[in-house]
PDB file of C-alpha atoms in Angstrom:
ATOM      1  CA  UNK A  29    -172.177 357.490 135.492  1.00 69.00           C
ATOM      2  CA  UNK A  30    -175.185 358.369 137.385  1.00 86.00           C
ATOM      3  CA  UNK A  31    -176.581 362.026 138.599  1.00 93.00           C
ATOM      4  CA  UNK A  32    -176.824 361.826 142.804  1.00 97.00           C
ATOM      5  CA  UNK A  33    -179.721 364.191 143.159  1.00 98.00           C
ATOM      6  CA  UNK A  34    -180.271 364.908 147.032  1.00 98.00           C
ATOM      7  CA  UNK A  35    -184.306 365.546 148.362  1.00 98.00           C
ATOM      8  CA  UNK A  36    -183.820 368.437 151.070  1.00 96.00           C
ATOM      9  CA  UNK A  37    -185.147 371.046 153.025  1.00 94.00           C
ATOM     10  CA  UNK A  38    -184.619 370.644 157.233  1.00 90.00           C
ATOM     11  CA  UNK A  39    -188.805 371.981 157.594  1.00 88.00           C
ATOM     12  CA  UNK A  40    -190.691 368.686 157.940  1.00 88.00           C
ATOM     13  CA  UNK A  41    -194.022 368.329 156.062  1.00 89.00           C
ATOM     14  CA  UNK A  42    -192.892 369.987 152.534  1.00 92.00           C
ATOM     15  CA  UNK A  43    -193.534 367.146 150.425  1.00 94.00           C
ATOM     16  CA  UNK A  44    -189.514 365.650 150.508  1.00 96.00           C
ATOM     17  CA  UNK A  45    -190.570 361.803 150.739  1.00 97.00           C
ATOM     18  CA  UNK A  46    -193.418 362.531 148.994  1.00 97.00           C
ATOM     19  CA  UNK A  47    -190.799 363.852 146.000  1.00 98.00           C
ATOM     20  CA  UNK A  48    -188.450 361.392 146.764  1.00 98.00           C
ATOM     21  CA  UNK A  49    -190.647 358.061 146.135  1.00 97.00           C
ATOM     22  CA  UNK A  50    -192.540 359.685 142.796  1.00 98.00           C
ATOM     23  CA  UNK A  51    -189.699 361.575 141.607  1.00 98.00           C
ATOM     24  CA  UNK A  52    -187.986 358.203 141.460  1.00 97.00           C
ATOM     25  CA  UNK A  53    -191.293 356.044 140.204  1.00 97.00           C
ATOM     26  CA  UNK A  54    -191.425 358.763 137.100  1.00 97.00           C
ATOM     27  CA  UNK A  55    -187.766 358.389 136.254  1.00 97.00           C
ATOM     28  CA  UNK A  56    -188.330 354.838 136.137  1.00 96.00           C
ATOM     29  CA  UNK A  57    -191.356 355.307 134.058  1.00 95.00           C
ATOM     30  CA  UNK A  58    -189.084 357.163 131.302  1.00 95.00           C
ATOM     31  CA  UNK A  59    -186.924 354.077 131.039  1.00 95.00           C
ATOM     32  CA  UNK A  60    -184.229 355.364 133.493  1.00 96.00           C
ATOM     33  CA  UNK A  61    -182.396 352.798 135.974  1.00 95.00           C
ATOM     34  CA  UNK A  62    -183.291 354.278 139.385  1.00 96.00           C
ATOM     35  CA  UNK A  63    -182.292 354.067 143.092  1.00 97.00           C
ATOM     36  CA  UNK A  64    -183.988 355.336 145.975  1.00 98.00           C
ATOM     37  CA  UNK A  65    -181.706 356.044 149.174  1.00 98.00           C
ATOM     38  CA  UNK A  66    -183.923 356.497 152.135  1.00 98.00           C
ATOM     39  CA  UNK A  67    -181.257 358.696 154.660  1.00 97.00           C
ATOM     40  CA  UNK A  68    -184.056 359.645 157.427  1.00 96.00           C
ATOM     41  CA  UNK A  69    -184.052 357.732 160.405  1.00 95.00           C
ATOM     42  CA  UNK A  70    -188.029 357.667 160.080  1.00 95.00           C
ATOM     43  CA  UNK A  71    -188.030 355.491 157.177  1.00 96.00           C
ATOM     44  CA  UNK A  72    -190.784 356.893 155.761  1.00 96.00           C
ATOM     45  CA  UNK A  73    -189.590 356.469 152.222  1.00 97.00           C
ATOM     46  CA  UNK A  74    -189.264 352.814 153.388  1.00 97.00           C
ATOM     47  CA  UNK A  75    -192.421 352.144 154.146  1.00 96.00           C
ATOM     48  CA  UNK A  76    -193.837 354.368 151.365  1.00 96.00           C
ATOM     49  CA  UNK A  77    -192.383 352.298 148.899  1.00 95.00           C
ATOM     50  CA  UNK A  78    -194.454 349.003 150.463  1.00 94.00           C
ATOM     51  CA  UNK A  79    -191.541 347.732 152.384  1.00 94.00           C
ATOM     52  CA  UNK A  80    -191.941 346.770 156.535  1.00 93.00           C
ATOM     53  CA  UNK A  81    -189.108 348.249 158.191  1.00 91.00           C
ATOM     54  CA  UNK A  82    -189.404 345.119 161.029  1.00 89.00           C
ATOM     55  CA  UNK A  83    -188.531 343.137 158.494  1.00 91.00           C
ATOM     56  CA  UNK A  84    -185.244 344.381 157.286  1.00 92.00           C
ATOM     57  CA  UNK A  85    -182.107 342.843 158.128  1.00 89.00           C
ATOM     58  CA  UNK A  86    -179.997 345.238 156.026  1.00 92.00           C
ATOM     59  CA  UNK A  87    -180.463 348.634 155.828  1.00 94.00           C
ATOM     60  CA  UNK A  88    -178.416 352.060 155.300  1.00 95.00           C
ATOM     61  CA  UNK A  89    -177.123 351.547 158.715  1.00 94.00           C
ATOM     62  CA  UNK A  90    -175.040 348.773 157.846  1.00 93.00           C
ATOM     63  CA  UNK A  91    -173.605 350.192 155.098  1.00 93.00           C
ATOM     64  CA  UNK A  92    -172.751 353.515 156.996  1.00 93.00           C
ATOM     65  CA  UNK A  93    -171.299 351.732 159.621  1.00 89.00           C
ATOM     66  CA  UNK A  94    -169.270 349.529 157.425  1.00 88.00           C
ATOM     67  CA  UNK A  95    -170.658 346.018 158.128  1.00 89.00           C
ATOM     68  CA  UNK A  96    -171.908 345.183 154.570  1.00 91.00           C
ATOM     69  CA  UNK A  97    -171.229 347.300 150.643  1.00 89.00           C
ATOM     70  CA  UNK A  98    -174.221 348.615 148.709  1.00 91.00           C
ATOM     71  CA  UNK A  99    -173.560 345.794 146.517  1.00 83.00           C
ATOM     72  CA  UNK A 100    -174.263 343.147 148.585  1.00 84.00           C
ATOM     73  CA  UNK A 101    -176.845 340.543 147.978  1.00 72.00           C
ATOM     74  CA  UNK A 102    -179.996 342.067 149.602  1.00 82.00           C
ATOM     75  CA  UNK A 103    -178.988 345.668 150.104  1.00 92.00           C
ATOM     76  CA  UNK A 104    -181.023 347.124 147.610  1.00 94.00           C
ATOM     77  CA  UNK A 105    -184.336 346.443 147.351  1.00 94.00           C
ATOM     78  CA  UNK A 106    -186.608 345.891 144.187  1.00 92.00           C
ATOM     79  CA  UNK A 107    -189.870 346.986 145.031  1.00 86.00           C
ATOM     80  CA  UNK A 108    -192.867 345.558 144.906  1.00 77.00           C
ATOM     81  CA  UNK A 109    -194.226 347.436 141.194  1.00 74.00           C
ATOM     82  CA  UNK A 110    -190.397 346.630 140.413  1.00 68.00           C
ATOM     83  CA  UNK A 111    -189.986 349.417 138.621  1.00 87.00           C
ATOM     84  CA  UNK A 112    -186.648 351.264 140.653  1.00 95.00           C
ATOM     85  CA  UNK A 113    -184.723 349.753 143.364  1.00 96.00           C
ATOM     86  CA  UNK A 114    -184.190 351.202 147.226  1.00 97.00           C
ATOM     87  CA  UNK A 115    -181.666 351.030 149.703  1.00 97.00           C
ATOM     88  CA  UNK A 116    -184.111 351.279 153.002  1.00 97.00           C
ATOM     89  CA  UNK A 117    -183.799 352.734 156.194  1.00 96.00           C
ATOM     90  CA  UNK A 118    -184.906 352.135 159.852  1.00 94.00           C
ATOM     91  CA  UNK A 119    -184.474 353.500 163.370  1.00 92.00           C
ATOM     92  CA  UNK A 120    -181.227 351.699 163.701  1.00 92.00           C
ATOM     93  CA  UNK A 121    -179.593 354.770 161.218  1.00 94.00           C
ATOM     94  CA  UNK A 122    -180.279 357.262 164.702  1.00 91.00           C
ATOM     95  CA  UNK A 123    -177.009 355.187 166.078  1.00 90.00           C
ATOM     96  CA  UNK A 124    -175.227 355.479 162.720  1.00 86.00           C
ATOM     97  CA  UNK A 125    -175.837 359.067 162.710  1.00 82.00           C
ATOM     98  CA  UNK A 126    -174.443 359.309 166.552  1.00 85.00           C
ATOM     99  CA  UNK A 127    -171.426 357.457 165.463  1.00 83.00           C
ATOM    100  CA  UNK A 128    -170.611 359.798 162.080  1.00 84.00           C
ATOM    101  CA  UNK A 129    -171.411 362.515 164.321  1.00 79.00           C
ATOM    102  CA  UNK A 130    -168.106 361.889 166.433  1.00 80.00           C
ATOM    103  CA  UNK A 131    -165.951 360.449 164.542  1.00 72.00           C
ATOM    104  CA  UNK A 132    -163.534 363.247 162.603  1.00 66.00           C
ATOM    105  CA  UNK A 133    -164.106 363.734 158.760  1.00 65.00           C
ATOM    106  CA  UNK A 134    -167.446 362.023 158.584  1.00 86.00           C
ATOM    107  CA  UNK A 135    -168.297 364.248 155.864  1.00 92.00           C
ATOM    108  CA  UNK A 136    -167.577 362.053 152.881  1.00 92.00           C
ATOM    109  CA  UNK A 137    -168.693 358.261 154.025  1.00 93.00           C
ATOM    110  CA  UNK A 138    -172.193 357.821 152.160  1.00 95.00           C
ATOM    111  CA  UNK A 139    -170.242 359.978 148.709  1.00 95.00           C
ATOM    112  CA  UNK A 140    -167.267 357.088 149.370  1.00 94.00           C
ATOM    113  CA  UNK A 141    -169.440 353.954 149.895  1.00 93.00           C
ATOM    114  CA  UNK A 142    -172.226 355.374 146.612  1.00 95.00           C
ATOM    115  CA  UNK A 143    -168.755 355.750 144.377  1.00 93.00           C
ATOM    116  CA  UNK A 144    -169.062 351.477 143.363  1.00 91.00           C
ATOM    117  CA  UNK A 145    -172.870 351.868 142.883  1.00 92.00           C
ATOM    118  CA  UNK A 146    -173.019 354.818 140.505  1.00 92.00           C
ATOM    119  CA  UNK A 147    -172.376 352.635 137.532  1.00 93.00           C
ATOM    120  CA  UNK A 148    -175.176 350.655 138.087  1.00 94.00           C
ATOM    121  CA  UNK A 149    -177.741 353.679 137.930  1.00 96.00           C
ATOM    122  CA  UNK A 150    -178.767 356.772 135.796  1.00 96.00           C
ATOM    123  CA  UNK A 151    -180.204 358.580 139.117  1.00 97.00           C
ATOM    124  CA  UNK A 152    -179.654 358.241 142.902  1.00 98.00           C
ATOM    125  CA  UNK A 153    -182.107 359.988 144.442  1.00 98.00           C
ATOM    126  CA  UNK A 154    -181.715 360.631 148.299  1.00 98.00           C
ATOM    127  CA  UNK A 155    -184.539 361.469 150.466  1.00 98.00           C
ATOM    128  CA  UNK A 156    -182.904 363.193 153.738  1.00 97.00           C
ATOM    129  CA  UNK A 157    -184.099 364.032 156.728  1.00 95.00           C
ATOM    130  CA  UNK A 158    -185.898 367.092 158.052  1.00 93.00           C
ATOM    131  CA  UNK A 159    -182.689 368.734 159.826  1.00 91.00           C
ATOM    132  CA  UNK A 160    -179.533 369.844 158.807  1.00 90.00           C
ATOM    133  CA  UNK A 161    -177.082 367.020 160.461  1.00 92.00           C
ATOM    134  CA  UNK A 162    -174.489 365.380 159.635  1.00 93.00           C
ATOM    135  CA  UNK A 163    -176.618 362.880 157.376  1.00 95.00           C
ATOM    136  CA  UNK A 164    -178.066 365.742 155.444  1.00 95.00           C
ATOM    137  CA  UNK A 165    -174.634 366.842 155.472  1.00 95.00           C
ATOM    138  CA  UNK A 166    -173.082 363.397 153.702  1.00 96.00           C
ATOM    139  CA  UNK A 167    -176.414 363.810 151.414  1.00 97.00           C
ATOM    140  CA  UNK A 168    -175.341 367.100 150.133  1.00 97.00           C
ATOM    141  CA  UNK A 169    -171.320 366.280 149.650  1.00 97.00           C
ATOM    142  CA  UNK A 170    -172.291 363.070 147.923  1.00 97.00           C
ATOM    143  CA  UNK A 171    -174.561 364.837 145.709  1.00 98.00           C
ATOM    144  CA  UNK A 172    -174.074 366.328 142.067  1.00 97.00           C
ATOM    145  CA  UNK A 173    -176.919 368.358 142.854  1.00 97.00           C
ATOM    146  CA  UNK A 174    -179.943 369.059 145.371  1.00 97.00           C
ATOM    147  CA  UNK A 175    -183.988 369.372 144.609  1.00 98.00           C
ATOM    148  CA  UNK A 176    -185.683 371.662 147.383  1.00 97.00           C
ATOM    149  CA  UNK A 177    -189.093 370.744 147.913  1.00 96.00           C
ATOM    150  CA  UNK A 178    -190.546 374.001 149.111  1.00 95.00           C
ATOM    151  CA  UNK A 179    -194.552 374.838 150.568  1.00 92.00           C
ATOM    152  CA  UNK A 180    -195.794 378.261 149.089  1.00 90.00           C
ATOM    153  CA  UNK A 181    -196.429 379.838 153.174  1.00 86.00           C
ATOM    154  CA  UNK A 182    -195.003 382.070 155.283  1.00 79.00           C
ATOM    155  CA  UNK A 183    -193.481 379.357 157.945  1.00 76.00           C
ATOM    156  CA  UNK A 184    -191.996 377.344 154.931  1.00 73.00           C
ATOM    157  CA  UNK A 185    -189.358 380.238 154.036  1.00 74.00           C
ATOM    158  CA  UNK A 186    -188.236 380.995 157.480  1.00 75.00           C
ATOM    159  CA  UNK A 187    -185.675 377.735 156.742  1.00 76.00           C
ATOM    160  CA  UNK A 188    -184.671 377.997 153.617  1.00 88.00           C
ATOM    161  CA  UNK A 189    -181.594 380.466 154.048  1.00 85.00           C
ATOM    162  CA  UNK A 190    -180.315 378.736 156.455  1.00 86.00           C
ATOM    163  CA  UNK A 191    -180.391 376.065 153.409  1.00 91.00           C
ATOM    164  CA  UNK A 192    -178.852 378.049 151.434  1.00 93.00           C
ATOM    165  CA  UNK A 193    -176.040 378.862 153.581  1.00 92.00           C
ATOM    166  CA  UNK A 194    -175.293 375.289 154.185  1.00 92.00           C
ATOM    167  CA  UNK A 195    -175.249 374.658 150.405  1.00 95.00           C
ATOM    168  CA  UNK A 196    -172.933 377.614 149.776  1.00 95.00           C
ATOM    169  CA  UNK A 197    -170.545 376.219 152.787  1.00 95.00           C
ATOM    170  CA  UNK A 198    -170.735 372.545 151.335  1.00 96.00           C
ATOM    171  CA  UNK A 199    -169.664 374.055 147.696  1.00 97.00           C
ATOM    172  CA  UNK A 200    -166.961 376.281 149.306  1.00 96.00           C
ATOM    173  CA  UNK A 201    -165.296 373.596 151.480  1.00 94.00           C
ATOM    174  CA  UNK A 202    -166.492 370.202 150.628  1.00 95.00           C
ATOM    175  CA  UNK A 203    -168.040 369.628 147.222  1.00 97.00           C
ATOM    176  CA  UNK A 204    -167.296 372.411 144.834  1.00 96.00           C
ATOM    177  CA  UNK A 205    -169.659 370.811 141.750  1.00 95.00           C
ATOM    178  CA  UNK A 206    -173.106 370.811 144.168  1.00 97.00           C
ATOM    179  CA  UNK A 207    -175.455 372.516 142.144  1.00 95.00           C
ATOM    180  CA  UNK A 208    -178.958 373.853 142.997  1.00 95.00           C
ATOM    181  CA  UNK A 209    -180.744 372.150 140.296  1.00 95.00           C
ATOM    182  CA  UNK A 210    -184.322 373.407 141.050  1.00 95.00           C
ATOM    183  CA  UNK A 211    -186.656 374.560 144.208  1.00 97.00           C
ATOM    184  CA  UNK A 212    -189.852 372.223 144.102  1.00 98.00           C
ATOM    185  CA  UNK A 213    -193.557 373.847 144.971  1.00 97.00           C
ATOM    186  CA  UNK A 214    -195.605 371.489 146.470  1.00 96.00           C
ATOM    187  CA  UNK A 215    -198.635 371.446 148.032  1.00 95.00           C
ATOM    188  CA  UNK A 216    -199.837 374.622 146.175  1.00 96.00           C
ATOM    189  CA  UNK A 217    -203.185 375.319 145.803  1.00 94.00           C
ATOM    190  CA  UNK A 218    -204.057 377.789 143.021  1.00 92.00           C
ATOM    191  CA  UNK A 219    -206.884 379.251 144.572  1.00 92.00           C
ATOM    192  CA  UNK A 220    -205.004 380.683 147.580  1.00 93.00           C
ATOM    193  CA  UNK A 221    -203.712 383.971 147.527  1.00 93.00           C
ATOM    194  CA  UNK A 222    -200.683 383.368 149.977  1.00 92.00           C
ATOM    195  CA  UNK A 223    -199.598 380.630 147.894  1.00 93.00           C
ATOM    196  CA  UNK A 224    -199.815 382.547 144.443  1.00 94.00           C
ATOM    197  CA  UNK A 225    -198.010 385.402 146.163  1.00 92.00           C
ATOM    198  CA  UNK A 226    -194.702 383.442 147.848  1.00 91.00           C
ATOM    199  CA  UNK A 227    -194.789 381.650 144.317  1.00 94.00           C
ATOM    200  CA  UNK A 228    -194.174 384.679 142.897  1.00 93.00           C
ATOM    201  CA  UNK A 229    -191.801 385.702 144.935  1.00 90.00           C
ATOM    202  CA  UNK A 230    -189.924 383.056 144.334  1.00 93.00           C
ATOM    203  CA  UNK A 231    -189.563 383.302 141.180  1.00 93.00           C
ATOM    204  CA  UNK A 232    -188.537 386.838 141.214  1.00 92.00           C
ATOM    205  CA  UNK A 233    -185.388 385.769 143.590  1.00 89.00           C
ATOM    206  CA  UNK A 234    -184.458 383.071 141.842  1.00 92.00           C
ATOM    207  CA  UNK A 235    -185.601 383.075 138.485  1.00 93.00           C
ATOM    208  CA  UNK A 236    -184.765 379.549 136.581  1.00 93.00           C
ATOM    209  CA  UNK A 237    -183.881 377.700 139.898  1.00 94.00           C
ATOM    210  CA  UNK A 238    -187.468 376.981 139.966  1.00 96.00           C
ATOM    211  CA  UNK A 239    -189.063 374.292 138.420  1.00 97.00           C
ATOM    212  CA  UNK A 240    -191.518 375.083 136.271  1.00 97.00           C
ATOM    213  CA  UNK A 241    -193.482 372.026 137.209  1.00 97.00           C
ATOM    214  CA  UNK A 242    -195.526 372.956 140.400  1.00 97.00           C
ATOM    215  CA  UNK A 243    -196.793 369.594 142.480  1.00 98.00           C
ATOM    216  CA  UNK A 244    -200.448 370.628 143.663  1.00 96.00           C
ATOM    217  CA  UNK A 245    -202.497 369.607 146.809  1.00 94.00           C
ATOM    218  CA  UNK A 246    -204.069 365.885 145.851  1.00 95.00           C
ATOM    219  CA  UNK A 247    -205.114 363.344 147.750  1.00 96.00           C
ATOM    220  CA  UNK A 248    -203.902 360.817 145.492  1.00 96.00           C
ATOM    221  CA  UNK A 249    -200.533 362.040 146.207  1.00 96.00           C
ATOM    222  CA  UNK A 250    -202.048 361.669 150.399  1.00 95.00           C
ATOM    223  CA  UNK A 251    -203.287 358.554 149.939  1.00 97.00           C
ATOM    224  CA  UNK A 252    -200.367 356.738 147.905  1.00 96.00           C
ATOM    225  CA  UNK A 253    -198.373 356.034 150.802  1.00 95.00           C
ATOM    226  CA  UNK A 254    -200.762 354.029 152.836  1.00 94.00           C
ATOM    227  CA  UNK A 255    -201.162 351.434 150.372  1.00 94.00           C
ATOM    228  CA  UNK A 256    -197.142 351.060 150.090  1.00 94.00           C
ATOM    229  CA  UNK A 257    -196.926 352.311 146.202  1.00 95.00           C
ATOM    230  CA  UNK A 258    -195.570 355.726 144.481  1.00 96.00           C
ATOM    231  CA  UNK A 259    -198.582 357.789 143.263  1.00 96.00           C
ATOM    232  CA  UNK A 260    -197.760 356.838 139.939  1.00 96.00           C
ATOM    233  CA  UNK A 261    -198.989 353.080 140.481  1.00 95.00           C
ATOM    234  CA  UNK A 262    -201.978 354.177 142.602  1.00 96.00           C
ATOM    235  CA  UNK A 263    -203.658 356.007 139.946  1.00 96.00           C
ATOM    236  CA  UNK A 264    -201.566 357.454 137.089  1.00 95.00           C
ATOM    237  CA  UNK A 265    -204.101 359.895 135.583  1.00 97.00           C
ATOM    238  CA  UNK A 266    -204.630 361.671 139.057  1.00 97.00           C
ATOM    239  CA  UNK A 267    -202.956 365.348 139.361  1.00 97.00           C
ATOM    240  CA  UNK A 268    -200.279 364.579 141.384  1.00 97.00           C
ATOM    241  CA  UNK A 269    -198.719 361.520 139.339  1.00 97.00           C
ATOM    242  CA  UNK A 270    -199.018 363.684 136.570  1.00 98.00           C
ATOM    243  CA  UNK A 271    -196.960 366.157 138.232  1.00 98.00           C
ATOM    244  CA  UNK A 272    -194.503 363.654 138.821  1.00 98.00           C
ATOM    245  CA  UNK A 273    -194.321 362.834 135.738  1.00 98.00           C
ATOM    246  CA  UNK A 274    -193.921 366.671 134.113  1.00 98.00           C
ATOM    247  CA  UNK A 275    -191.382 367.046 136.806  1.00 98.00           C
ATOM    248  CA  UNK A 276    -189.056 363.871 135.676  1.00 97.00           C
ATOM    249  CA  UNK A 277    -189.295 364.915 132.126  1.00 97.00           C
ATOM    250  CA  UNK A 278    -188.074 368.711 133.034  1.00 97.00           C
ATOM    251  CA  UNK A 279    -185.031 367.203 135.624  1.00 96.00           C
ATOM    252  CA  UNK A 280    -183.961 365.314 132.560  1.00 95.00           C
ATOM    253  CA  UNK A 281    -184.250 368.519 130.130  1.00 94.00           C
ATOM    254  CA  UNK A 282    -182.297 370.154 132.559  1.00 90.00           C
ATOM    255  CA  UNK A 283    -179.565 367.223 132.297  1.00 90.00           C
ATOM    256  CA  UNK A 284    -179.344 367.557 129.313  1.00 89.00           C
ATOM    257  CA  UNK A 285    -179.046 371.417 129.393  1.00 82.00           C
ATOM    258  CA  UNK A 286    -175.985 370.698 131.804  1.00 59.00           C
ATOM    259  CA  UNK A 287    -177.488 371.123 134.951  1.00 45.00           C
ATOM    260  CA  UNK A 288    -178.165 374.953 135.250  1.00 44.00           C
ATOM    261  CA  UNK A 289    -177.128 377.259 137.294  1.00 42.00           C
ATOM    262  CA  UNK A 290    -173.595 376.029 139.254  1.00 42.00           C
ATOM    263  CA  UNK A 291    -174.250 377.689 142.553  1.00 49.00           C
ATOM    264  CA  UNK A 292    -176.342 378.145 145.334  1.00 51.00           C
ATOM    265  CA  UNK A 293    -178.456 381.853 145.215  1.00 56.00           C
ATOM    266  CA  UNK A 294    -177.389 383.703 147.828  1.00 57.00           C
ATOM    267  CA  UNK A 295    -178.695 383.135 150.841  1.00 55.00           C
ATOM    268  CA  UNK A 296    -180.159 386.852 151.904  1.00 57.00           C
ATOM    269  CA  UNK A 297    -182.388 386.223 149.237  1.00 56.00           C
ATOM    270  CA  UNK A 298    -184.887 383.711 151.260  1.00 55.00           C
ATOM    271  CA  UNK A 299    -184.556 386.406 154.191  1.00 54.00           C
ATOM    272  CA  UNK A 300    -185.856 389.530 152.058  1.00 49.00           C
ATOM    273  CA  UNK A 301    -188.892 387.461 150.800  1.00 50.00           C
ATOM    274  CA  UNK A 302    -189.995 386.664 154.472  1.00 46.00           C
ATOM    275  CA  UNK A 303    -192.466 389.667 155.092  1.00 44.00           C
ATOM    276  CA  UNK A 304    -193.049 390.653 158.272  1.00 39.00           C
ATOM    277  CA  UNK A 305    -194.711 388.929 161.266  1.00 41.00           C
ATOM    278  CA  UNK A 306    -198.445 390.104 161.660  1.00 38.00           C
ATOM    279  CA  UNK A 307    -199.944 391.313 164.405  1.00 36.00           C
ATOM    280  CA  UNK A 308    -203.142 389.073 165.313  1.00 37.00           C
TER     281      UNK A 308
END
């Protein structure tokens, strides 16, 4: 049975897709069979994975709104390094979100329509969207656990207890087994002070929920994208596929150590490491 491992945080810009698409690629890498689910309307996993949204004539949508299964011919995706597979997204997933939105108990539909896939994959890794809807919402009850990519700055905590609030309401009343199974820092550069400091902090509030893989600024990482391919097939000896890479091989440790910690840290915590606003 595979692990559903959501990609969240509602603050754009943290690195999720970024995650998402190499977090996958490394997983692959180490021999595991791997699905990427692209839940943000944007479709920037999509496209980051070399595939042209125009082109599509099956994407998430459909299967959210019923009209084909996940295991339908042409659903998922191989990509082009064929080394994981992808169930895409485009614009069209704004209506499905609309429609999910009203309709009562909406909750569980990606969790019901991922149950016949799950034996096809060791991971499912879902890359949701920057907000805290009702498709982050299906990402998190479907889930056996959630990654939070999270920038070392001051802007880049403000969100995170709400997070954490949403986690703990998902575990109380929707998914009891959601785990935190790690918060993610990207984008750090070692030679800023800020970004040493909030790292720190972070660790102090909560301890082993942090990876100890740290993805730094790279423009490998930057550039990956643009050319349709995970980091990992763009140049594998830069610093970010590396990353990747550590990162895959500590998520798996962590399977194997069960998982970690069961629950989601309180949220106060992310509100008593925001310092105060400064003047200037």
């Amino acid at each position: 049975m595979s692990q559903v491992l959501a990609i969240a945080n509602q603050k754009g810009g943290v690195g999720k897709t970024t995650t998402a698409i190499n977090l996958v690629a490394a997983l692959a890498a180490n021999g595991r069979r791997a699905l990427l689910v692209d839940l943000d309307p944007q479709g920037n996993a999509t496209t980051g994975v070399g595939l042209d949204k125009r082109r599509l004539k099956k994407s998430i949508y459909e299967v959210l709104s019923g009209r084909v299964s996940i295991a339908e011919a042409s659903v998922l995706i191989t990509t082009p390094t064929a080394s994981f597979q992808v169930l895409p997204a485009t614009r069209d997933l704004t209506a499905a979100e609309v429609a999910l939105t009203r309709s009562g108990r909406s909750e569980n539909r990606l969790r019901e329509l991922l149950v016949p896939t799950r034996g096809s994959f060791d991971d499912i890794v879902i890359d949701c969207p920057p907000a805290l809807n009702v498709l982050t919402v299906n990402a998190l009850v479907a889930a056996d656990a959630v990654l939070i990519p999270i920038q070392c700055e001051y802007y880049a905590l403000e969100g995170l207890s709400s997070l954490l609030g949403t986690i703990q309401e998902i575990q109380r009343d929707l998914n009891p087994a959601l785990r935190i199974e790690g918060l993610l820092r990207t984008m750090f550069d070692a030679r800023s002070s800020l970004n040493n400091e909030v790292s720190s902090e972070l660790i102090v509030h909560f301890g082993e929920q942090v990876y100890r893989t740290v993805i730094p600024r790279n423009v490998r990482l930057a550039e990956a994208p643009s050319h349709g391919i995970s980091a990992l097939s763009y140049d594998i000896q830069s610093r970010g596929a590396l990353a990747y890479l550590a990162l895959a091989s500590e998520r798996l440790e962590r399977l194997a150590g069960h998982g970690g910690p069961a629950r989601a840290p309180e949220s106060q915590a992310a509100d008593r490491m925001i310092p105060p606003e400064r003047s200037g």
